[in-house]
Amino acid sequence: MMKINFLRVNHIQNPVGYDFSRLSLSWISECGAKKRENTRVQIASDLRFEKLVFDSGWKKLDSLGYEPYLKLEPYTRYYWRVSEKAEQGDSGMSETAYFETAKMQDSWSARWITAPTKEHHVFHTTFRAAEGECARAYICGLGLYEVYCNGKKVGEEVLLPGYHSYDFRLMYQTLELDPYVRDGENELAVMLAPGWYMGRFGFRGGASEIYGDKMVLLCEIHTADTVYSSDENWTYTKSPVLESNIYDGEIWDANLEIPEGTKEIGDRAVCIPDGEAAALFAKLEARTNPPVLEAEALEPQEIIVTPNGDTVLDFGQNLAGWFSFTAREQKGKRIQVEAAEWMQDGEFFRENLRFAKARLIYISNGNRALVRPHFTFFGYRYLRVQGCSDIRAAGFRAHVLSSVNQRTGWLTTSAPLVNRLIENARWGQLGNFVEVPTDCPQRDERMGWTGDTQIFCGTACYHYDSSAFYTKYMQDVWLEQQPLNGCVPYLALINY
């Protein structure tokens, strides 16, 4: 029996809310030494495939990038499967995969909202739904955002909406609210932070507000029969995030957290002026970027007490991402965790970070809490911890974050040093493939470099499925060159 697996749409597994103006299907067939003869792709609007919207028939198809011709509808989940025949009567059928369209050309009823100050804020609203019904949030938050439904973070993705050419396009996401919805009234909260959009970014200390001068939010919640849109009826409160920056890290004051179920909180949101809103809508489009997810998690290999008396955790591996720990401190207690790549003369060393503070400060509200950053990431192997009463009980873990998570290549030799070199390249890729290909994830740089990634792209595609990552990045490169190239239409890129 043939095996057909690794089904991908635009090189992403079961994508929801992506730009499918160019629809590309790919899969891998395992038929041993036998030769594939014919393939059939079927697409339906129902899981039983009783409502077919496309059927290729039996023919020779390109499994690396087959592009079916069909008209897609907005807000629709499509199911697809692949059947194949090989020599000597061998055949097989894949399991069912799916993809779901976003708003496509449908107009927005939501309005862009903001708060009157540049502090970090959380926006709040309520909506009614039935448990188990289909519910979606079509959303864009600038610079970065996280969504909570009934007190639980929605989805596994982090650093939404990502980093892209904000001058030319703003990507919105489609979030599945179904697992978090309960019968009756539901609460939705959206935290905003500056991120790459308006936070400090660049060489020699960087600059702020490169792409925009205020944090803004656009959101439509679609339930079975109602659309709830962001407008002046949404409210906002001060965020527990006091400071946040890609380079400097985050300050979180747990005393500003608002318990779930608190009613009539905050002040009314402000709708941004029509002209400014029109400029944002003109750049808005469905996402193409692959999700930033946790790729691996590591435990500390050693707890070091330095000659100067610092407590340092060694995770045994340089990585890029977050860390987490459990705080059990009295109200007002301050824990500070700083990140670094190496030790020098037995001491915690950070001079190579230049102006990057690379730290998390947590201020306890007296309750037990799982602590992590939200709108930043670090390049590190070592963490210096201050203010933690029991570092072993805190259960520190390192969380590797990356835009590439499907490993596709393995190579082992008889030479240990060569194997270590291969692993170094793999770890370097994980750490430097967060939204854009960088050459370092730790200091005050972390910018996309075309030269570095051009040299490395072959190796990158061997180690991990990097197709979606590079497609999105090259779209950004193309867009950035429009002013120099006579404004070549963006459609020419996505339909090449």
Short mmCIF file of C-alpha atoms in Angstrom, two decimals:
data_model
loop_
_atom_site.label_atom_id
_atom_site.label_comp_id
_atom_site.label_asym_id
_atom_site.label_seq_id
_atom_site.Cartn_x
_atom_site.Cartn_y
_atom_site.Cartn_z
CA MET A 1 0.00 0.00 0.00
CA MET A 2 1.36 3.40 -0.99
CA LYS A 3 1.72 6.05 1.69
CA ILE A 4 0.87 9.66 0.87
CA ASN A 5 1.65 12.20 3.55
CA PHE A 6 3.10 15.64 4.31
CA LEU A 7 0.13 17.40 2.68
CA ARG A 8 0.75 21.14 2.51
CA VAL A 9 -1.08 24.17 1.11
CA ASN A 10 1.34 26.91 0.07
CA HIS A 11 3.90 24.88 2.06
CA ILE A 12 1.93 25.22 5.31
CA GLN A 13 0.07 22.44 7.12
CA ASN A 14 -3.69 23.04 7.32
CA PRO A 15 -3.45 26.83 6.99
CA VAL A 16 -6.32 28.98 8.24
CA GLY A 17 -6.90 32.51 6.97
CA TYR A 18 -4.01 32.76 4.52
CA ASP A 19 -3.72 34.47 1.16
CA PHE A 20 -4.69 31.80 -1.39
CA SER A 21 -4.66 34.02 -4.47
CA ARG A 22 -2.09 31.50 -5.64
CA LEU A 23 -3.09 28.05 -4.39
CA SER A 24 -0.31 25.48 -4.41
CA LEU A 25 -0.75 21.92 -3.10
CA SER A 26 2.14 19.60 -2.33
CA TRP A 27 2.59 16.13 -0.85
CA ILE A 28 5.07 13.26 -0.53
CA SER A 29 4.42 9.77 -1.90
CA GLU A 30 6.16 6.65 -0.62
CA CYS A 31 5.93 3.85 -3.16
CA GLY A 32 9.36 2.27 -2.86
CA ALA A 33 10.97 1.31 -6.15
CA LYS A 34 7.66 1.42 -8.00
CA LYS A 35 6.94 4.22 -10.43
CA ARG A 36 3.97 6.49 -9.88
CA GLU A 37 1.60 6.42 -12.83
CA ASN A 38 -1.40 8.65 -12.06
CA THR A 39 -2.60 10.99 -9.33
CA ARG A 40 -5.98 12.42 -8.39
CA VAL A 41 -6.64 15.49 -6.21
CA GLN A 42 -10.10 16.13 -4.80
CA ILE A 43 -11.26 19.25 -2.97
CA ALA A 44 -14.61 19.46 -1.18
CA SER A 45 -16.51 21.84 1.06
CA ASP A 46 -17.45 19.02 3.42
CA LEU A 47 -15.48 16.40 5.31
CA ARG A 48 -17.30 13.50 3.63
CA PHE A 49 -16.40 14.76 0.14
CA GLU A 50 -20.03 14.72 -0.90
CA LYS A 51 -19.80 18.34 -2.09
CA LEU A 52 -16.85 18.29 -4.46
CA VAL A 53 -15.71 21.67 -5.73
CA PHE A 54 -12.71 20.31 -7.64
CA ASP A 55 -11.63 16.98 -9.07
CA SER A 56 -8.45 16.74 -11.13
CA GLY A 57 -9.28 13.30 -12.48
CA TRP A 58 -6.54 10.71 -12.90
CA LYS A 59 -3.46 12.25 -14.51
CA LYS A 60 0.20 13.00 -13.94
CA LEU A 61 0.44 15.82 -11.38
CA ASP A 62 3.37 17.68 -9.86
CA SER A 63 3.51 16.69 -6.18
CA LEU A 64 5.92 19.56 -5.42
CA GLY A 65 3.47 22.28 -6.38
CA TYR A 66 0.19 21.38 -8.03
CA GLU A 67 -2.03 24.42 -8.66
CA PRO A 68 -5.72 23.51 -9.04
CA TYR A 69 -7.99 25.97 -10.75
CA LEU A 70 -11.11 26.77 -8.72
CA LYS A 71 -12.91 29.81 -7.39
CA LEU A 72 -12.65 30.06 -3.61
CA GLU A 73 -15.28 31.62 -1.36
CA PRO A 74 -14.50 33.69 1.74
CA TYR A 75 -14.94 32.30 5.27
CA THR A 76 -14.89 28.73 3.93
CA ARG A 77 -13.03 25.62 5.02
CA TYR A 78 -12.05 23.29 2.17
CA TYR A 79 -10.99 19.68 2.58
CA TRP A 80 -8.63 17.92 0.20
CA ARG A 81 -7.04 14.56 -0.35
CA VAL A 82 -4.69 12.86 -2.78
CA SER A 83 -5.03 9.42 -4.38
CA GLU A 84 -2.27 7.77 -6.40
CA LYS A 85 -1.67 4.70 -8.51
CA ALA A 86 1.68 3.06 -9.09
CA GLU A 87 3.01 0.17 -11.13
CA GLN A 88 1.65 -3.34 -10.60
CA GLY A 89 -1.68 -2.05 -9.29
CA ASP A 90 -0.34 -0.51 -6.10
CA SER A 91 -2.42 2.45 -4.89
CA GLY A 92 -3.07 4.64 -1.90
CA MET A 93 -5.03 7.57 -0.56
CA SER A 94 -3.88 10.26 1.83
CA GLU A 95 -5.64 11.31 4.98
CA THR A 96 -7.77 14.42 4.64
CA ALA A 97 -6.16 17.83 5.00
CA TYR A 98 -7.80 21.25 4.93
CA PHE A 99 -7.34 24.96 4.35
CA GLU A 100 -9.63 27.83 5.27
CA THR A 101 -10.05 31.15 3.50
CA ALA A 102 -10.16 34.51 5.25
CA LYS A 103 -12.26 37.55 4.33
CA MET A 104 -10.81 37.71 0.82
CA GLN A 105 -12.54 40.65 -0.94
CA ASP A 106 -15.29 41.02 1.65
CA SER A 107 -15.38 44.48 3.21
CA TRP A 108 -14.59 45.19 6.87
CA SER A 109 -17.26 46.38 9.28
CA ALA A 110 -14.67 46.81 12.04
CA ARG A 111 -12.92 50.11 12.71
CA TRP A 112 -9.31 50.69 13.65
CA ILE A 113 -9.16 51.60 17.34
CA THR A 114 -6.46 52.89 19.65
CA ALA A 115 -5.97 54.48 23.07
CA PRO A 116 -5.20 58.18 23.64
CA THR A 117 -1.79 57.52 25.23
CA LYS A 118 1.28 55.57 24.12
CA GLU A 119 1.29 53.29 27.14
CA HIS A 120 0.76 49.58 26.59
CA HIS A 121 -2.95 48.74 26.72
CA VAL A 122 -5.35 45.81 26.72
CA PHE A 123 -8.55 46.15 24.70
CA HIS A 124 -11.71 44.41 25.89
CA THR A 125 -15.07 43.37 24.45
CA THR A 126 -17.74 40.71 24.92
CA PHE A 127 -19.65 38.57 22.44
CA ARG A 128 -22.31 35.89 22.65
CA ALA A 129 -21.92 32.39 21.25
CA ALA A 130 -22.82 28.78 21.87
CA GLU A 131 -20.23 26.26 22.98
CA GLY A 132 -18.99 24.27 20.00
CA GLU A 133 -20.17 26.66 17.32
CA CYS A 134 -17.80 28.01 14.71
CA ALA A 135 -16.30 31.31 15.85
CA ARG A 136 -13.47 33.26 14.25
CA ALA A 137 -11.57 36.46 14.96
CA TYR A 138 -10.25 38.31 11.90
CA ILE A 139 -7.68 40.56 13.46
CA CYS A 140 -4.65 42.78 13.00
CA GLY A 141 -2.81 44.43 15.89
CA LEU A 142 0.13 46.78 15.44
CA GLY A 143 2.91 46.38 16.51
CA LEU A 144 2.45 42.97 18.25
CA TYR A 145 -0.58 41.41 19.90
CA GLU A 146 -1.88 38.45 21.89
CA VAL A 147 -5.55 37.46 22.13
CA TYR A 148 -7.26 35.97 25.18
CA CYS A 149 -10.75 34.46 25.15
CA ASN A 150 -12.30 33.88 28.57
CA GLY A 151 -8.88 34.26 30.15
CA LYS A 152 -7.05 31.74 27.93
CA LYS A 153 -4.53 32.62 25.27
CA VAL A 154 -5.91 31.90 21.80
CA GLY A 155 -3.69 29.64 19.70
CA GLU A 156 -0.07 28.58 20.00
CA GLU A 157 1.40 31.27 17.77
CA VAL A 158 3.47 34.09 19.24
CA LEU A 159 4.72 37.48 18.05
CA LEU A 160 1.63 38.12 15.91
CA PRO A 161 1.15 39.60 13.34
CA GLY A 162 4.87 39.13 12.68
CA TYR A 163 7.47 41.37 11.08
CA HIS A 164 7.00 42.37 7.45
CA SER A 165 7.16 45.41 5.18
CA TYR A 166 4.61 47.47 7.09
CA ASP A 167 5.10 50.39 4.70
CA PHE A 168 3.59 48.27 1.94
CA ARG A 169 1.36 45.67 3.58
CA LEU A 170 -0.27 44.84 6.89
CA MET A 171 -1.13 41.19 7.45
CA TYR A 172 -4.23 40.17 9.34
CA GLN A 173 -4.78 36.76 10.92
CA THR A 174 -7.75 34.41 11.30
CA LEU A 175 -7.92 32.97 14.81
CA GLU A 176 -10.08 29.98 15.70
CA LEU A 177 -12.06 30.80 18.84
CA ASP A 178 -14.05 27.53 18.93
CA PRO A 179 -11.97 25.79 21.64
CA TYR A 180 -12.33 28.75 24.01
CA VAL A 181 -15.98 29.70 23.54
CA ARG A 182 -18.61 28.90 26.17
CA ASP A 183 -22.39 29.19 26.10
CA GLY A 184 -23.65 32.73 26.51
CA GLU A 185 -21.42 35.74 27.05
CA ASN A 186 -17.72 35.47 26.24
CA GLU A 187 -14.87 37.85 26.98
CA LEU A 188 -12.18 38.78 24.49
CA ALA A 189 -9.06 40.71 25.46
CA VAL A 190 -6.26 41.85 23.14
CA MET A 191 -2.87 42.97 24.48
CA LEU A 192 -0.83 45.30 22.27
CA ALA A 193 2.87 46.12 22.31
CA PRO A 194 5.19 48.16 20.04
CA GLY A 195 7.15 45.25 18.52
CA TRP A 196 9.05 45.90 15.30
CA TYR A 197 6.32 48.31 14.16
CA MET A 198 7.07 51.19 16.52
CA GLY A 199 9.55 49.89 19.10
CA ARG A 200 13.26 50.67 19.18
CA PHE A 201 14.93 49.02 16.21
CA GLY A 202 18.19 49.45 14.27
CA PHE A 203 21.88 50.17 14.68
CA ARG A 204 23.57 52.58 17.14
CA GLY A 205 20.74 52.49 19.63
CA GLY A 206 18.08 52.24 16.95
CA ALA A 207 15.05 54.40 16.29
CA SER A 208 11.43 54.22 17.42
CA GLU A 209 8.17 54.63 15.52
CA ILE A 210 9.76 53.63 12.22
CA TYR A 211 6.47 52.45 10.69
CA GLY A 212 3.81 54.04 12.91
CA ASP A 213 3.37 56.30 15.91
CA LYS A 214 0.55 54.52 17.76
CA MET A 215 -0.55 51.00 18.59
CA VAL A 216 -3.78 50.15 16.76
CA LEU A 217 -6.22 47.25 16.60
CA LEU A 218 -8.72 45.97 14.04
CA CYS A 219 -10.94 43.00 14.90
CA GLU A 220 -14.08 41.25 13.69
CA ILE A 221 -15.52 38.36 15.69
CA HIS A 222 -17.72 36.14 13.53
CA THR A 223 -20.12 33.72 15.22
CA ALA A 224 -22.84 31.63 13.60
CA ASP A 225 -25.19 34.55 13.06
CA THR A 226 -23.50 37.76 14.29
CA VAL A 227 -20.45 39.89 13.57
CA TYR A 228 -18.94 41.83 16.48
CA SER A 229 -16.67 44.63 15.26
CA SER A 230 -14.05 46.75 16.98
CA ASP A 231 -15.29 50.30 17.49
CA GLU A 232 -15.66 52.99 20.18
CA ASN A 233 -17.73 50.57 22.29
CA TRP A 234 -14.64 48.49 23.04
CA THR A 235 -12.81 49.49 26.20
CA TYR A 236 -9.16 49.60 27.17
CA THR A 237 -7.17 49.26 30.38
CA LYS A 238 -3.53 49.72 31.25
CA SER A 239 -1.55 46.63 30.36
CA PRO A 240 0.51 44.60 32.87
CA VAL A 241 3.30 45.15 30.31
CA LEU A 242 4.93 48.41 31.41
CA GLU A 243 7.75 48.27 28.88
CA SER A 244 8.40 46.02 25.92
CA ASN A 245 11.02 45.99 23.22
CA ILE A 246 12.62 43.43 20.92
CA TYR A 247 16.08 44.38 22.23
CA ASP A 248 15.42 45.36 25.83
CA GLY A 249 12.93 42.70 26.86
CA GLU A 250 9.88 43.28 29.01
CA ILE A 251 8.66 44.59 32.36
CA TRP A 252 5.49 42.89 33.63
CA ASP A 253 3.61 44.17 36.68
CA ALA A 254 1.22 41.42 37.76
CA ASN A 255 -0.60 43.90 40.00
CA LEU A 256 -2.18 45.38 36.86
CA GLU A 257 -3.69 42.07 35.75
CA ILE A 258 -7.50 42.18 35.58
CA PRO A 259 -9.30 39.03 36.80
CA GLU A 260 -11.55 37.25 34.34
CA GLY A 261 -15.19 38.20 34.75
CA THR A 262 -14.58 41.78 35.82
CA LYS A 263 -17.41 43.86 34.34
CA GLU A 264 -17.44 47.34 32.79
CA ILE A 265 -13.73 47.92 32.95
CA GLY A 266 -11.69 50.72 31.44
CA ASP A 267 -12.38 53.68 29.22
CA ARG A 268 -13.83 53.76 25.73
CA ALA A 269 -11.50 53.06 22.82
CA VAL A 270 -10.80 55.77 20.27
CA CYS A 271 -11.49 55.22 16.56
CA ILE A 272 -8.67 56.61 14.46
CA PRO A 273 -9.54 59.30 11.85
CA ASP A 274 -11.04 58.14 8.56
CA GLY A 275 -8.11 59.27 6.44
CA GLU A 276 -5.59 57.44 8.60
CA ALA A 277 -7.84 54.38 8.70
CA ALA A 278 -8.19 54.38 4.92
CA ALA A 279 -4.40 54.29 4.56
CA LEU A 280 -4.23 51.26 6.85
CA PHE A 281 -7.08 49.45 5.08
CA ALA A 282 -5.35 50.03 1.73
CA LYS A 283 -2.38 47.97 2.92
CA LEU A 284 -4.37 45.24 4.69
CA GLU A 285 -4.18 41.70 3.33
CA ALA A 286 -4.44 38.10 4.49
CA ARG A 287 -1.26 36.65 5.91
CA THR A 288 1.44 34.70 4.10
CA ASN A 289 3.95 34.31 6.94
CA PRO A 290 4.33 30.90 8.59
CA PRO A 291 3.59 30.84 12.33
CA VAL A 292 6.25 31.48 14.96
CA LEU A 293 5.96 28.49 17.29
CA GLU A 294 7.86 26.75 20.03
CA ALA A 295 10.25 24.33 18.34
CA GLU A 296 11.88 22.78 21.41
CA ALA A 297 12.07 23.22 25.17
CA LEU A 298 15.22 22.74 27.27
CA GLU A 299 15.92 22.25 30.97
CA PRO A 300 18.88 23.92 32.71
CA GLN A 301 22.01 21.77 32.61
CA GLU A 302 23.70 23.51 35.54
CA ILE A 303 23.12 26.18 38.18
CA ILE A 304 26.28 28.26 38.49
CA VAL A 305 27.25 30.57 41.34
CA THR A 306 29.93 32.90 39.95
CA PRO A 307 32.90 34.32 41.91
CA ASN A 308 30.94 37.59 42.15
CA GLY A 309 27.99 35.76 43.69
CA ASP A 310 25.64 35.80 40.69
CA THR A 311 23.24 32.89 40.17
CA VAL A 312 23.38 31.77 36.53
CA LEU A 313 21.47 29.04 34.71
CA ASP A 314 23.29 27.20 31.91
CA PHE A 315 21.02 25.56 29.31
CA GLY A 316 23.94 23.90 27.53
CA GLN A 317 23.00 25.27 24.11
CA ASN A 318 22.85 28.68 22.47
CA LEU A 319 19.29 29.32 21.31
CA ALA A 320 16.75 32.01 20.49
CA GLY A 321 13.39 32.30 22.16
CA TRP A 322 11.82 32.73 25.56
CA PHE A 323 12.13 31.28 29.02
CA SER A 324 9.48 30.53 31.62
CA PHE A 325 9.37 29.96 35.36
CA THR A 326 6.90 29.76 38.21
CA ALA A 327 6.87 32.71 40.60
CA ARG A 328 5.88 32.17 44.23
CA GLU A 329 6.78 35.55 45.68
CA GLN A 330 5.18 38.03 48.03
CA LYS A 331 3.31 41.04 46.63
CA GLY A 332 5.65 43.66 45.19
CA LYS A 333 8.65 41.31 44.98
CA ARG A 334 10.73 41.96 41.86
CA ILE A 335 12.42 39.17 39.89
CA GLN A 336 14.90 40.07 37.16
CA VAL A 337 16.17 37.59 34.57
CA GLU A 338 18.90 38.65 32.13
CA ALA A 339 20.03 36.74 29.03
CA ALA A 340 23.55 36.24 27.66
CA GLU A 341 25.40 33.99 25.23
CA TRP A 342 28.52 33.18 27.20
CA MET A 343 30.56 33.36 30.38
CA GLN A 344 33.94 35.04 30.54
CA ASP A 345 36.47 34.35 33.31
CA GLY A 346 33.70 32.58 35.17
CA GLU A 347 31.38 35.58 35.13
CA PHE A 348 28.17 36.44 33.30
CA PHE A 349 29.18 38.38 30.15
CA ARG A 350 26.95 40.73 28.13
CA GLU A 351 29.17 43.35 26.49
CA ASN A 352 28.56 41.84 23.04
CA LEU A 353 24.87 42.82 23.32
CA ARG A 354 25.79 46.50 22.85
CA PHE A 355 22.71 48.55 23.83
CA ALA A 356 20.31 45.61 24.21
CA LYS A 357 19.15 45.13 27.82
CA ALA A 358 17.78 41.64 27.07
CA ARG A 359 15.98 41.11 30.35
CA LEU A 360 12.62 40.28 31.87
CA ILE A 361 11.46 42.04 35.05
CA TYR A 362 8.46 40.54 36.83
CA ILE A 363 6.70 42.30 39.73
CA SER A 364 4.64 39.86 41.78
CA ASN A 365 1.05 40.41 42.92
CA GLY A 366 1.45 37.79 45.63
CA ASN A 367 -0.14 34.97 43.64
CA ARG A 368 1.54 31.90 42.22
CA ALA A 369 2.05 32.52 38.49
CA LEU A 370 3.68 31.02 35.42
CA VAL A 371 5.86 33.80 34.06
CA ARG A 372 7.08 34.29 30.49
CA PRO A 373 7.77 37.18 28.12
CA HIS A 374 5.06 38.09 25.60
CA PHE A 375 6.38 40.56 23.03
CA THR A 376 10.13 39.98 22.81
CA PHE A 377 12.67 37.21 22.37
CA PHE A 378 16.29 36.60 23.36
CA GLY A 379 19.40 34.95 22.00
CA TYR A 380 21.07 33.17 24.91
CA ARG A 381 22.56 30.16 26.60
CA TYR A 382 22.83 31.63 30.10
CA LEU A 383 20.31 33.38 32.35
CA ARG A 384 21.29 35.47 35.38
CA VAL A 385 18.46 35.37 37.93
CA GLN A 386 17.97 37.89 40.73
CA GLY A 387 15.19 38.11 43.29
CA CYS A 388 13.91 34.53 42.99
CA SER A 389 13.49 32.94 46.45
CA ASP A 390 13.92 29.33 45.30
CA ILE A 391 15.44 28.99 41.86
CA ARG A 392 15.05 25.20 41.74
CA ALA A 393 11.36 25.31 42.67
CA ALA A 394 10.80 28.00 40.03
CA GLY A 395 11.32 25.35 37.33
CA PHE A 396 13.04 27.47 34.68
CA ARG A 397 12.72 26.24 31.09
CA ALA A 398 14.09 27.57 27.81
CA HIS A 399 11.62 27.73 24.89
CA VAL A 400 13.08 27.78 21.38
CA LEU A 401 11.01 29.94 19.01
CA SER A 402 11.21 29.77 15.24
CA SER A 403 9.30 30.29 12.00
CA VAL A 404 10.55 26.91 10.75
CA ASN A 405 9.40 23.87 12.70
CA GLN A 406 9.20 20.96 10.26
CA ARG A 407 12.60 19.29 10.10
CA THR A 408 13.27 17.65 6.73
CA GLY A 409 16.96 16.75 6.70
CA TRP A 410 19.37 14.76 8.86
CA LEU A 411 23.06 14.19 8.27
CA THR A 412 25.45 12.23 10.47
CA THR A 413 29.08 11.45 9.74
CA SER A 414 31.83 9.45 11.42
CA ALA A 415 33.53 12.69 12.54
CA PRO A 416 32.19 14.15 15.82
CA LEU A 417 33.43 17.65 15.00
CA VAL A 418 31.66 17.62 11.64
CA ASN A 419 28.47 16.46 13.35
CA ARG A 420 28.80 19.33 15.82
CA LEU A 421 29.25 21.76 12.92
CA ILE A 422 26.06 20.45 11.32
CA GLU A 423 24.19 20.85 14.60
CA ASN A 424 25.56 24.38 15.01
CA ALA A 425 24.16 25.26 11.60
CA ARG A 426 20.78 23.77 12.50
CA TRP A 427 20.56 25.62 15.79
CA GLY A 428 21.73 28.80 14.10
CA GLN A 429 18.90 28.45 11.60
CA LEU A 430 16.25 27.97 14.28
CA GLY A 431 17.43 31.05 16.13
CA ASN A 432 17.80 33.27 13.11
CA PHE A 433 14.59 32.31 11.31
CA VAL A 434 12.13 34.32 13.39
CA GLU A 435 9.99 36.13 10.79
CA VAL A 436 13.04 37.32 8.80
CA PRO A 437 16.49 35.75 8.26
CA THR A 438 18.82 37.50 10.68
CA ASP A 439 22.49 36.95 11.39
CA CYS A 440 22.12 37.16 15.18
CA PRO A 441 19.14 37.00 17.56
CA GLN A 442 20.75 38.50 20.67
CA ARG A 443 22.16 42.04 20.33
CA ASP A 444 20.60 45.29 19.09
CA GLU A 445 20.47 44.22 15.44
CA ARG A 446 18.25 41.25 14.40
CA MET A 447 17.58 42.66 10.95
CA GLY A 448 16.95 40.70 7.76
CA TRP A 449 20.05 40.32 5.58
CA THR A 450 19.80 39.21 1.97
CA GLY A 451 23.48 38.36 1.59
CA ASP A 452 23.65 36.08 4.61
CA THR A 453 20.50 34.19 3.75
CA GLN A 454 21.42 33.87 0.06
CA ILE A 455 24.53 31.95 1.08
CA PHE A 456 22.70 29.82 3.62
CA CYS A 457 19.36 29.14 1.86
CA GLY A 458 20.41 25.77 0.40
CA THR A 459 21.44 24.43 3.79
CA ALA A 460 18.35 25.98 5.37
CA CYS A 461 16.01 24.19 3.00
CA TYR A 462 17.82 20.91 3.67
CA HIS A 463 17.42 21.13 7.46
CA TYR A 464 13.86 22.48 7.62
CA ASP A 465 10.94 23.06 5.29
CA SER A 466 11.70 26.73 4.65
CA SER A 467 9.58 27.31 1.54
CA ALA A 468 6.83 29.38 3.19
CA PHE A 469 9.40 31.33 5.19
CA TYR A 470 11.40 32.32 2.11
CA THR A 471 8.29 33.02 0.04
CA LYS A 472 7.05 35.57 2.57
CA TYR A 473 10.50 37.10 2.98
CA MET A 474 11.09 37.46 -0.76
CA GLN A 475 7.70 39.13 -1.07
CA ASP A 476 8.95 41.67 1.48
CA VAL A 477 12.19 42.16 -0.45
CA TRP A 478 10.24 42.69 -3.66
CA LEU A 479 7.92 45.19 -2.03
CA GLU A 480 10.79 47.15 -0.51
CA GLN A 481 12.30 47.54 -3.99
CA GLN A 482 9.12 48.88 -5.59
CA PRO A 483 10.17 52.55 -5.36
CA LEU A 484 13.39 51.65 -7.20
CA ASN A 485 11.77 49.43 -9.83
CA GLY A 486 8.99 51.62 -11.10
CA CYS A 487 6.42 50.17 -8.67
CA VAL A 488 6.10 46.71 -10.21
CA PRO A 489 2.61 45.47 -9.26
CA TYR A 490 2.58 43.19 -6.25
CA LEU A 491 0.28 40.81 -8.16
CA ALA A 492 3.17 40.05 -10.47
CA LEU A 493 5.03 38.52 -7.55
CA ILE A 494 2.34 36.27 -6.16
CA ASN A 495 1.28 35.03 -9.60
CA TYR A 496 4.70 34.44 -11.07
#
